[in-house]
Short mmCIF file of C-alpha atoms and ligand atoms in Angstrom, two decimals:
data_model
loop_
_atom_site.label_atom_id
_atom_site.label_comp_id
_atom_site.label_asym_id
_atom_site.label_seq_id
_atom_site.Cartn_x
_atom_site.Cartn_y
_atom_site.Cartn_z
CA UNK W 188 -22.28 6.15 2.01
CA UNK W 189 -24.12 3.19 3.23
CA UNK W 190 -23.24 3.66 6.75
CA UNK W 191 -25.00 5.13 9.87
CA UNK W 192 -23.07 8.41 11.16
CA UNK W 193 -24.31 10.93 13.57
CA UNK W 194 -22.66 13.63 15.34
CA UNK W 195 -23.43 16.09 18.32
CA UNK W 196 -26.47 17.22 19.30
CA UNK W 197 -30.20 15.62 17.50
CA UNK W 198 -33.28 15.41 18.88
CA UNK W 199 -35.33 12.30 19.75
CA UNK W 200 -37.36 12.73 17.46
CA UNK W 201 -37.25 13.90 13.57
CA UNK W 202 -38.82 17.01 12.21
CA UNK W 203 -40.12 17.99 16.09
CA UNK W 204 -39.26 21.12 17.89
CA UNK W 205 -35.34 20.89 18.73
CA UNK W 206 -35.00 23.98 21.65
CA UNK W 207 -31.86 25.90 21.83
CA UNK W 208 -30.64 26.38 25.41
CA UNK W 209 -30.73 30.42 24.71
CA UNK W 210 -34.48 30.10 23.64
CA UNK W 211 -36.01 29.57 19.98
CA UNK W 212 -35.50 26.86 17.76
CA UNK W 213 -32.55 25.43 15.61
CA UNK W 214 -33.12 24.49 12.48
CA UNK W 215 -33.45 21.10 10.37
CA UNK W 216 -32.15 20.63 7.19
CA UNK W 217 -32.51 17.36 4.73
CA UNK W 218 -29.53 16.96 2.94
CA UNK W 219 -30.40 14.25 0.25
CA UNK W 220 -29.34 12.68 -2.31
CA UNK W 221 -31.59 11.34 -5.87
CA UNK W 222 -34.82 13.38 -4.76
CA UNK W 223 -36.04 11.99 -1.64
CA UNK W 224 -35.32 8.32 -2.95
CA UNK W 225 -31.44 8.54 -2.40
CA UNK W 226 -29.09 8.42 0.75
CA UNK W 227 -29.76 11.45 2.77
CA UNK W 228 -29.30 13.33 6.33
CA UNK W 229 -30.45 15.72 8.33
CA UNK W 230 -28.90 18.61 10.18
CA UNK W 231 -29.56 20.70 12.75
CA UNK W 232 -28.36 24.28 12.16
CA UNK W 233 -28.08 27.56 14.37
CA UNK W 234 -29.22 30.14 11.45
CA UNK W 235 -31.85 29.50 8.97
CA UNK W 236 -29.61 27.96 5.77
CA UNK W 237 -31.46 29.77 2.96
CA UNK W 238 -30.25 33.32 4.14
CA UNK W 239 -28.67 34.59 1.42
CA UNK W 240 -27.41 38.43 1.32
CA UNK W 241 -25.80 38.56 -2.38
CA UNK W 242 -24.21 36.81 -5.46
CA UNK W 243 -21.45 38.98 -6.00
CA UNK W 244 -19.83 37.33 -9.32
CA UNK W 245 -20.41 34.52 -11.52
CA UNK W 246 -17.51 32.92 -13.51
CA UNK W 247 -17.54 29.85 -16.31
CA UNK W 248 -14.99 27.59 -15.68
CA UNK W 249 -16.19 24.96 -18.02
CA UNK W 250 -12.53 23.12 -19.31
CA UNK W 251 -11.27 23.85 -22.43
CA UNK W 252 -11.54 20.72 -24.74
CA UNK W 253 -9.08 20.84 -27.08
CA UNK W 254 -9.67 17.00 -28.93
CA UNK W 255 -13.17 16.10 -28.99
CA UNK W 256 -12.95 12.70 -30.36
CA UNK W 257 -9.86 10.41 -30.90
CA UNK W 258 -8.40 7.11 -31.32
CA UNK W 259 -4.96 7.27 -29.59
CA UNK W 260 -3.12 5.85 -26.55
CA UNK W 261 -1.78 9.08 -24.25
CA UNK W 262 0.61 9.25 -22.02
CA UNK W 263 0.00 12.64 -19.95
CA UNK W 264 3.03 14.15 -17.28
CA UNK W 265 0.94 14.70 -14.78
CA UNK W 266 3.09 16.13 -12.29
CA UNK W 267 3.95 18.71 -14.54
CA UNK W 268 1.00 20.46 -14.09
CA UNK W 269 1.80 24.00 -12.49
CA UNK W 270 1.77 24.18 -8.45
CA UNK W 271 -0.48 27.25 -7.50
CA UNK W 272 -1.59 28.49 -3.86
CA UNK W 273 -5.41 28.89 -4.97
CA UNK W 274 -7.46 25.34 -4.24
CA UNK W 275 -9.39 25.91 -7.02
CA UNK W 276 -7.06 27.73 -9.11
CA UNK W 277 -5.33 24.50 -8.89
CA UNK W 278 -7.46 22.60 -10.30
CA UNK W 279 -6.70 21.69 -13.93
CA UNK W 280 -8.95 19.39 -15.96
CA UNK W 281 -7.54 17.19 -18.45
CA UNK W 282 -9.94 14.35 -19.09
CA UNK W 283 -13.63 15.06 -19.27
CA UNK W 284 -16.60 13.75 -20.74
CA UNK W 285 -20.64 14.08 -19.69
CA UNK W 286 -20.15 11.97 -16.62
CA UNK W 287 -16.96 13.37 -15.73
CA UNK W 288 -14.52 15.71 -15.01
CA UNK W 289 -11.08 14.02 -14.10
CA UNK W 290 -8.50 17.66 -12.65
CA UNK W 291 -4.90 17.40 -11.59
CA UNK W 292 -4.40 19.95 -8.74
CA UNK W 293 -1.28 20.62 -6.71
CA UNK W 294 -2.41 23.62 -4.37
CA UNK W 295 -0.09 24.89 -1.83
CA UNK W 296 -2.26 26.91 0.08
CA UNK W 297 -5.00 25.63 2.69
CA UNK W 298 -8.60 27.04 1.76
CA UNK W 299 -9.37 29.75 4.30
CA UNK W 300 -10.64 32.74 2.70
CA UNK W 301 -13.68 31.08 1.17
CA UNK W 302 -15.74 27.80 1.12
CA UNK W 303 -16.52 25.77 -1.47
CA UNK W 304 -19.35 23.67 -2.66
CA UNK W 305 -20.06 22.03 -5.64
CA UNK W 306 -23.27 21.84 -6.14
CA UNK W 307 -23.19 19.77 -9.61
CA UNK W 308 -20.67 16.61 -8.69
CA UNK W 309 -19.60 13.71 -6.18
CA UNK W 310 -16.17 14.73 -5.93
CA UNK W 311 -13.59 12.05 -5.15
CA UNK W 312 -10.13 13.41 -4.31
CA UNK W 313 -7.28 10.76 -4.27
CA UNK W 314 -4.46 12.13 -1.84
CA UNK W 315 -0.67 11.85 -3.80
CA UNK W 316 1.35 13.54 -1.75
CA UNK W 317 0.39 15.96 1.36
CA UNK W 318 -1.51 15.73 4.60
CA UNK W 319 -3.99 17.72 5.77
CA UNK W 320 -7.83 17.88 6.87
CA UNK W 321 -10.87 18.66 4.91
CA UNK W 322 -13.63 20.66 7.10
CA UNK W 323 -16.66 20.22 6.21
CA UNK W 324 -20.43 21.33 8.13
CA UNK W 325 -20.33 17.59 8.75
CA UNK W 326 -16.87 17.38 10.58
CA UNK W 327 -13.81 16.89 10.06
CA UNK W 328 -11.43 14.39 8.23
CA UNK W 329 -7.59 14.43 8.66
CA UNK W 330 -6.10 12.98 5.39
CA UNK W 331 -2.48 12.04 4.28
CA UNK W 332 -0.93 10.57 1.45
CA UNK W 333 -2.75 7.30 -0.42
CA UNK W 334 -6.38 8.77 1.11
CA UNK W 335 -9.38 8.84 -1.03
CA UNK W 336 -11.66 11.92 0.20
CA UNK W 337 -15.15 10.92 -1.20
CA UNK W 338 -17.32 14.45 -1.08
CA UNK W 339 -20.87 14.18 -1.92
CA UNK W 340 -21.94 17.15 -3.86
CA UNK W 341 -23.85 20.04 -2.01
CA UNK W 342 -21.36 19.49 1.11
CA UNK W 343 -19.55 23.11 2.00
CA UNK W 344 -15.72 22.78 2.57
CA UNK W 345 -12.87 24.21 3.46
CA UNK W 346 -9.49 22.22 3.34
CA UNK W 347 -6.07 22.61 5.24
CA UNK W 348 -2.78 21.15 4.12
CA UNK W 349 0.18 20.95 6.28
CA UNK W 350 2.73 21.59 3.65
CA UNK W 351 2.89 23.29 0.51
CA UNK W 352 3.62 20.75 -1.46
CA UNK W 353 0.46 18.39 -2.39
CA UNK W 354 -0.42 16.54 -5.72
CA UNK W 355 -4.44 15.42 -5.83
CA UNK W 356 -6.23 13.49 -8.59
CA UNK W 357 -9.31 14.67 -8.62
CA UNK W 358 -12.35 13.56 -10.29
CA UNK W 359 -16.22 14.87 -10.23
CA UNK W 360 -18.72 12.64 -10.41
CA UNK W 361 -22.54 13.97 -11.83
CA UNK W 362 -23.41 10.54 -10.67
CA UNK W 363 -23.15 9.25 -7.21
CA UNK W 364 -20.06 7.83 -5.89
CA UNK W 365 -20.50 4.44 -4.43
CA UNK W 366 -18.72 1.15 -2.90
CA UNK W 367 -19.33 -1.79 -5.80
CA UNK W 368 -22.85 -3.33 -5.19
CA UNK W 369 -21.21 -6.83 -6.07
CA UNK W 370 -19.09 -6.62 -2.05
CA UNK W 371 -22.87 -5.14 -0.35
CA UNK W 372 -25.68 -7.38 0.96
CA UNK W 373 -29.41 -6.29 0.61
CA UNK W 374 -28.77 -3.91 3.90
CA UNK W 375 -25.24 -2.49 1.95
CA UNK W 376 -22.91 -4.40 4.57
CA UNK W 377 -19.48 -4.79 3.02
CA UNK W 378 -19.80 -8.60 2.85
CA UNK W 379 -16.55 -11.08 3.51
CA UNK W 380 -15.07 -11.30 0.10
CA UNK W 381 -15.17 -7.61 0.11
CA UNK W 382 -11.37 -6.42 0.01
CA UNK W 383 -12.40 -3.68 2.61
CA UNK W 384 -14.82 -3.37 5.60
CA UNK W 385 -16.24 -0.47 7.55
CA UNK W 386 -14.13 -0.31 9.90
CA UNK W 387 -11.46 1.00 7.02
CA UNK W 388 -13.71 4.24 6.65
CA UNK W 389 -12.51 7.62 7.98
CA UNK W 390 -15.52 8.85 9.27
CA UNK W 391 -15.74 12.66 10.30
CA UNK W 392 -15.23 14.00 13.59
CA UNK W 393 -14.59 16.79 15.13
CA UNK W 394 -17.91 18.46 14.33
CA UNK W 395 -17.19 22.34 14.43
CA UNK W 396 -19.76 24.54 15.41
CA UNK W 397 -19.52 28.49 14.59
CA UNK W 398 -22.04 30.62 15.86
CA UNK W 399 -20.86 33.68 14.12
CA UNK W 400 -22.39 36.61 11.83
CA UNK W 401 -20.61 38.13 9.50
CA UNK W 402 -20.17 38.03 5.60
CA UNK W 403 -19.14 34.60 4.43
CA UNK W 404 -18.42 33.08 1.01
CA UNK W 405 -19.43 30.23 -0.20
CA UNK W 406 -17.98 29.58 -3.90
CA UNK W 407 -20.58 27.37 -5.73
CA UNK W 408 -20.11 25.40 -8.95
CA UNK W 409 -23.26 25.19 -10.71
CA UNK W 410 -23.21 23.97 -14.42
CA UNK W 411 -19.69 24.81 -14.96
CA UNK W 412 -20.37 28.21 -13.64
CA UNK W 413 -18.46 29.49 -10.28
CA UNK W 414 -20.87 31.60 -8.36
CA UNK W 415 -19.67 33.37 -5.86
CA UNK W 416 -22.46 33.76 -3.02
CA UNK W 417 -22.25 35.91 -0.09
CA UNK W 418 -23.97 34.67 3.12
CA UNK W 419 -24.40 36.32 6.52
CA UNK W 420 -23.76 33.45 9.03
CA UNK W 421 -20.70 30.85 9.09
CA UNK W 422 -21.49 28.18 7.31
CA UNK W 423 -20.36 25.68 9.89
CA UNK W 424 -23.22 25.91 12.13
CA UNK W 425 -24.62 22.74 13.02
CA UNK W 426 -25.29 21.11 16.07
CA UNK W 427 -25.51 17.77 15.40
CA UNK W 428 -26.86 15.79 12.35
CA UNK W 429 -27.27 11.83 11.41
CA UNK W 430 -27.98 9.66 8.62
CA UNK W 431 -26.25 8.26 5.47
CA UNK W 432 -24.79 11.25 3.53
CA UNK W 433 -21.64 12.61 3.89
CA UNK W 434 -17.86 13.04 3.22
CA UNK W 435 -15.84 10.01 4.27
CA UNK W 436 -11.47 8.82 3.63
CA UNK W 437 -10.78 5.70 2.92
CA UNK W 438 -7.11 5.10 2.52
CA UNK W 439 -5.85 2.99 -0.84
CA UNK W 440 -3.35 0.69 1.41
CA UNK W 441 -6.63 -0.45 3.43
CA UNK W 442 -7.75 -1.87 -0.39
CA UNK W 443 -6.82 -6.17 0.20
CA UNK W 444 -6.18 -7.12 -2.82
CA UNK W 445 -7.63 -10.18 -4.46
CA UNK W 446 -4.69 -12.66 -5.93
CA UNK W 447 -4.93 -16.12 -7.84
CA UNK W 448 -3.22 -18.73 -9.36
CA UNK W 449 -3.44 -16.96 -12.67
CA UNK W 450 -3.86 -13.59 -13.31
CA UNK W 451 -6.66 -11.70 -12.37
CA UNK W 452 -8.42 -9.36 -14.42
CA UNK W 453 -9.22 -5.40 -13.28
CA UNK W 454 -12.64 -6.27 -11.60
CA UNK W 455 -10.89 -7.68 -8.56
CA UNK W 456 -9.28 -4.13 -7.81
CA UNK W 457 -12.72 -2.44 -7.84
CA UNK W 458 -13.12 0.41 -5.44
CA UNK W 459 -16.07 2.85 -6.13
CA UNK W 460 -18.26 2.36 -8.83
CA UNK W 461 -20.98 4.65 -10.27
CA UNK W 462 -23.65 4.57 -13.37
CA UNK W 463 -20.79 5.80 -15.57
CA UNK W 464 -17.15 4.74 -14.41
CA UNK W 465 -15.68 2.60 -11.88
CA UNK W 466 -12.26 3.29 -9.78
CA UNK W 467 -10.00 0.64 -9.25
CA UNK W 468 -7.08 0.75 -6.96
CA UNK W 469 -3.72 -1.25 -7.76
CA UNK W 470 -1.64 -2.04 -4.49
CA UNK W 471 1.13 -4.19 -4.07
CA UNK W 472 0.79 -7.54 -3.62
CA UNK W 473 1.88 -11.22 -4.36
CA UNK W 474 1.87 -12.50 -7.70
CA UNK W 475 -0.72 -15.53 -9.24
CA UNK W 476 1.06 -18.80 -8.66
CA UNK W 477 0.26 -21.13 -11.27
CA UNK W 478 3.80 -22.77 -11.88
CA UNK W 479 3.14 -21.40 -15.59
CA UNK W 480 1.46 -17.96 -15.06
CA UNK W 481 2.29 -14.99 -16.38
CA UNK W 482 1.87 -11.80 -13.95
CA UNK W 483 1.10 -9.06 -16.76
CA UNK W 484 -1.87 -8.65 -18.06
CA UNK W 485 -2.60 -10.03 -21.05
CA UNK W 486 -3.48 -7.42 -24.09
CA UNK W 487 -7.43 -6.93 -24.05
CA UNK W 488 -9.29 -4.97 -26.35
CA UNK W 489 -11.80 -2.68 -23.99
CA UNK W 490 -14.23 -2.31 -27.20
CA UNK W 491 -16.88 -0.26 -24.71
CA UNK W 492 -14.82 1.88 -22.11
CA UNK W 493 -12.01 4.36 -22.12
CA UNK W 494 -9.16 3.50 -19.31
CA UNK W 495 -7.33 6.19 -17.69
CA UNK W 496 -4.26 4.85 -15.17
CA UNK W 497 -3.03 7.24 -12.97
CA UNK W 498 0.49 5.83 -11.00
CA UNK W 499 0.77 6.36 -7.76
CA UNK W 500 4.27 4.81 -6.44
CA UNK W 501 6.21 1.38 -7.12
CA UNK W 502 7.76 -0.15 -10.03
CA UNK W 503 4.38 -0.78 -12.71
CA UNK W 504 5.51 -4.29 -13.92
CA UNK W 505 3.57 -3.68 -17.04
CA UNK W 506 5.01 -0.42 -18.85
CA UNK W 507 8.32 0.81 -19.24
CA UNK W 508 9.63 4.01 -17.96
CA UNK W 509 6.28 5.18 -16.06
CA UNK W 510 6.93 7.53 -13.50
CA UNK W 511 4.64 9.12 -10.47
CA UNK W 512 1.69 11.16 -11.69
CA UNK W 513 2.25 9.83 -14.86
CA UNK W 514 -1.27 9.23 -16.97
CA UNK W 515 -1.53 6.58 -19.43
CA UNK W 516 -5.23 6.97 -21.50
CA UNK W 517 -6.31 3.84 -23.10
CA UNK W 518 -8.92 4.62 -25.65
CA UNK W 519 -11.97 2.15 -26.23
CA UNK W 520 -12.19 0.48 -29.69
CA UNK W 521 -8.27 -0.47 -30.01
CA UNK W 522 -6.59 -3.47 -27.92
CA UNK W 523 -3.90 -2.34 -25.33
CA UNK W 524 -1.33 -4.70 -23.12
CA UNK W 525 1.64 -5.18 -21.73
CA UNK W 526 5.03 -2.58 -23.05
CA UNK W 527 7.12 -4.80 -25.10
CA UNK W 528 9.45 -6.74 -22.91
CA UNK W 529 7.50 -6.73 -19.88
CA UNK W 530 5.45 -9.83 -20.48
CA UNK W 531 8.44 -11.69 -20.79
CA UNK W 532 9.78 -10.03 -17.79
CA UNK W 533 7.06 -10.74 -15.64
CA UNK W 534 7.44 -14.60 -15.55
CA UNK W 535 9.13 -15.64 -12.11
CA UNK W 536 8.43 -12.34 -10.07
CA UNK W 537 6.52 -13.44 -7.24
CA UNK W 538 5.53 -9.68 -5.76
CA UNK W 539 4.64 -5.88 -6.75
CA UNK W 540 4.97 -3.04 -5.25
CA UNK W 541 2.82 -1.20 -7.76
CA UNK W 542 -0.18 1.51 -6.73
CA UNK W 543 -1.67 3.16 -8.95
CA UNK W 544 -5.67 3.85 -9.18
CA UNK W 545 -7.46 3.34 -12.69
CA UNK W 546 -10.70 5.00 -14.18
CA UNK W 547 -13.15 3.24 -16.59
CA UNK W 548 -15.27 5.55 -17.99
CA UNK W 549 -18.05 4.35 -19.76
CA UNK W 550 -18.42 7.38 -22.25
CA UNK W 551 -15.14 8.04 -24.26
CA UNK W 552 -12.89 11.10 -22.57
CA UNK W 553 -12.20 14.20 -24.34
CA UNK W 554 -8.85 15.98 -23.58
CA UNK W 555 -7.95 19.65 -22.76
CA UNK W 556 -5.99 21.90 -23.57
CA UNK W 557 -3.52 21.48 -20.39
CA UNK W 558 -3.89 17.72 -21.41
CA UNK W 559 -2.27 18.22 -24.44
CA UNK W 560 0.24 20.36 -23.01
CA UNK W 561 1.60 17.65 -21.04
CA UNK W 562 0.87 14.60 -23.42
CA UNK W 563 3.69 12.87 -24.68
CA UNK W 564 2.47 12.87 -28.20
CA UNK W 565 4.40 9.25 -28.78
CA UNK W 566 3.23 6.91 -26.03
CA UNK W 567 0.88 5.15 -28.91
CA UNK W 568 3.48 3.49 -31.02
CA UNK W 569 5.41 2.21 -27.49
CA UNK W 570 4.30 -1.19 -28.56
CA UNK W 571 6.10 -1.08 -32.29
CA UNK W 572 9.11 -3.23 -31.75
FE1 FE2 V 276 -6.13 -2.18 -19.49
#
């Protein structure tokens, strides 16, 4: 995040003696990122963070790939994944390769009994439907529907929902999860053709502080692995910490979008990028108005990346019956476009009211077994007429 945060209580000065009011000293933590090289903060914590009392279990959760390699569109019902009240339970991979793991989850229980950490990914958790907030040793972030929660890995959470019934798109990220370099200047300011600023950032507040003994859990993904790690103090005891990692929202209708006089191609919708995949967000907005332009995308081959649409809300001008939570899967190395009909359709609409948020990954995606499960099996020949 490259962005300035602090909150509560820091000394002047970093790595001096930081007094607690009751005598003795609280204790600093660096929380970084890429070594010592990468974006990193440092907290201040009642009880010494590497007190450890037990790992009761251990537990692989690596996904189940069920097609390996393959050369076919998909079109995947994502809301009929099954709802379940676990957070994690909830979590169902379907598209996964060595950079990422894209889940569905639609949990209906807040996260109370345990925390969570995963110690292996940046996770970025797009909001579909629910409200909540995520606690995190940082603060706290209330979220709602169209929110992107961007969680750097190593952060401990817990998360609330107001309502049982939520739908998330999740994806981990074993590379960090950044804004596009192309919108930052050489001090990472958002710069003025950047379709969102810092001021669109939900930054956490609300920094709880427990001072409490006890036996806590803190579930930890670790290589696929879910260890289950029993610690004697609550794990949301800092003070006060500052610097440039940590969990942030930003909410997809804060995304500007970027229009022309012809169309424009997936670039301009460009959210987060890292070394492997980029996330673009599609909002609604006016169509390209060259007298002879054509609003749908042309067909384009993408030789080098897989694309993986996820849709959000709105008509999608470009498909044909596409409903929410709906997944369409692109493969690289075949040419995809328009649905029959729709380019034709397209000429003289002047707006959309299409969301949706895309994945490129640069690595082709491997499906699981619940992907298959809820895969069309047909969506490949939609463009025989
Ligand atoms: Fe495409």
């Amino acid at each position: 995040m490259p962005i300035y945060h602090k909150l509560g209580k820091i000394p002047a000065k970093r790595h001096t003696q930081f007094e607690k009011p009751t005598g003795g000293l609280y204790y600093e933590q660096l929380f970084g990122t890429v070594g010592f090289a990468g974006m990193s903060s440092l907290l201040y914590q009642i009880y010494r963070p590497t007190m450890l009392k037990e790992i009761l279990s251990e537990k692989n959760i690596s996904p189940n790939i069920a097609v390996e390699k393959h050369l076919k569109s998909r079109l995947l019902k994502g809301f009929d994944i099954e709802a379940k009240d676990d957070f994690l339970e909830s979590r169902t991979p379907v598209l996964v390769n060595s950079d990422i793991i894209i889940s569905l989850a639609a949990p209906r229980k807040s996260l109370r009994n345990y925390f969570y950490k995963n110690a292996d990914a940046d996770e970025l958790i797009f909001v579909h439907q629910g409200s909540g907030k995520l606690r995190t040793q940082f603060g706290n972030i209330d979220f709602e529907y169209g929110d992107y929660l961007v969680i750097p890995r190593g952060v401990i959470y817990q998360i609330d929902f107001n309502s049982e019934n939520n739908r998330l798109l999740i994806s981990e990220s074993f590379h960090p999860i950044l804004t596009p370099k192309k919108y930052r200047n050489n001090f990472g300011q958002l710069l003025e053709h950047s379709p969102f600023c810092e001021r669109d950032y939900k930054l956490p507040t609300e920094l709880e502080t427990h001072e409490e003994k006890g036996d806590f859990i803190v579930k930890i993904k670790k290589q696929n692995i879910l260890y289950e790690m029993l610690y004697p103090t609550h794990p949301f005891d800092v003070v006060g910490w500052d610097g440039y990692n940590f969990p942030y929202g930003f909410s997809i209708h804060n995304f500007e979008p970027i229009t022309g006089r012809v169309h424009q191609p997936p670039p301009v919708h460009q959210n987060f990028e890292t070394d492997a995949f980029v996330v673009c967000s599609f909002c609604p907005r006016l169509f390209d108005y060259h007298p002879k332009s054509i609003p749908a995308p042309y067909n384009h081959s993408n030789i080098d990346s897989d694309e993986m649409l996820y849709y959000v809300d709105g008509d999608f001008m470009s498909r044909n019956d596409i409903k929410q939570g709906y997944i369409t899967l692109h493969p690289g190395g075949i040419p995809h476009g328009p649905a029959p009909g729709s380019y034709e359709r397209s000429i003289g609409q002047t707006s959309t009211a299409e969301l949706a948020v895309m994945i490129d990954t640069f690595r082709p995606l491997q499906l699981t077994q619940e992907a298959i499960k809820i895969d069309d099996g047909k969506y490949y020949q939609s463009w025989l007429e």
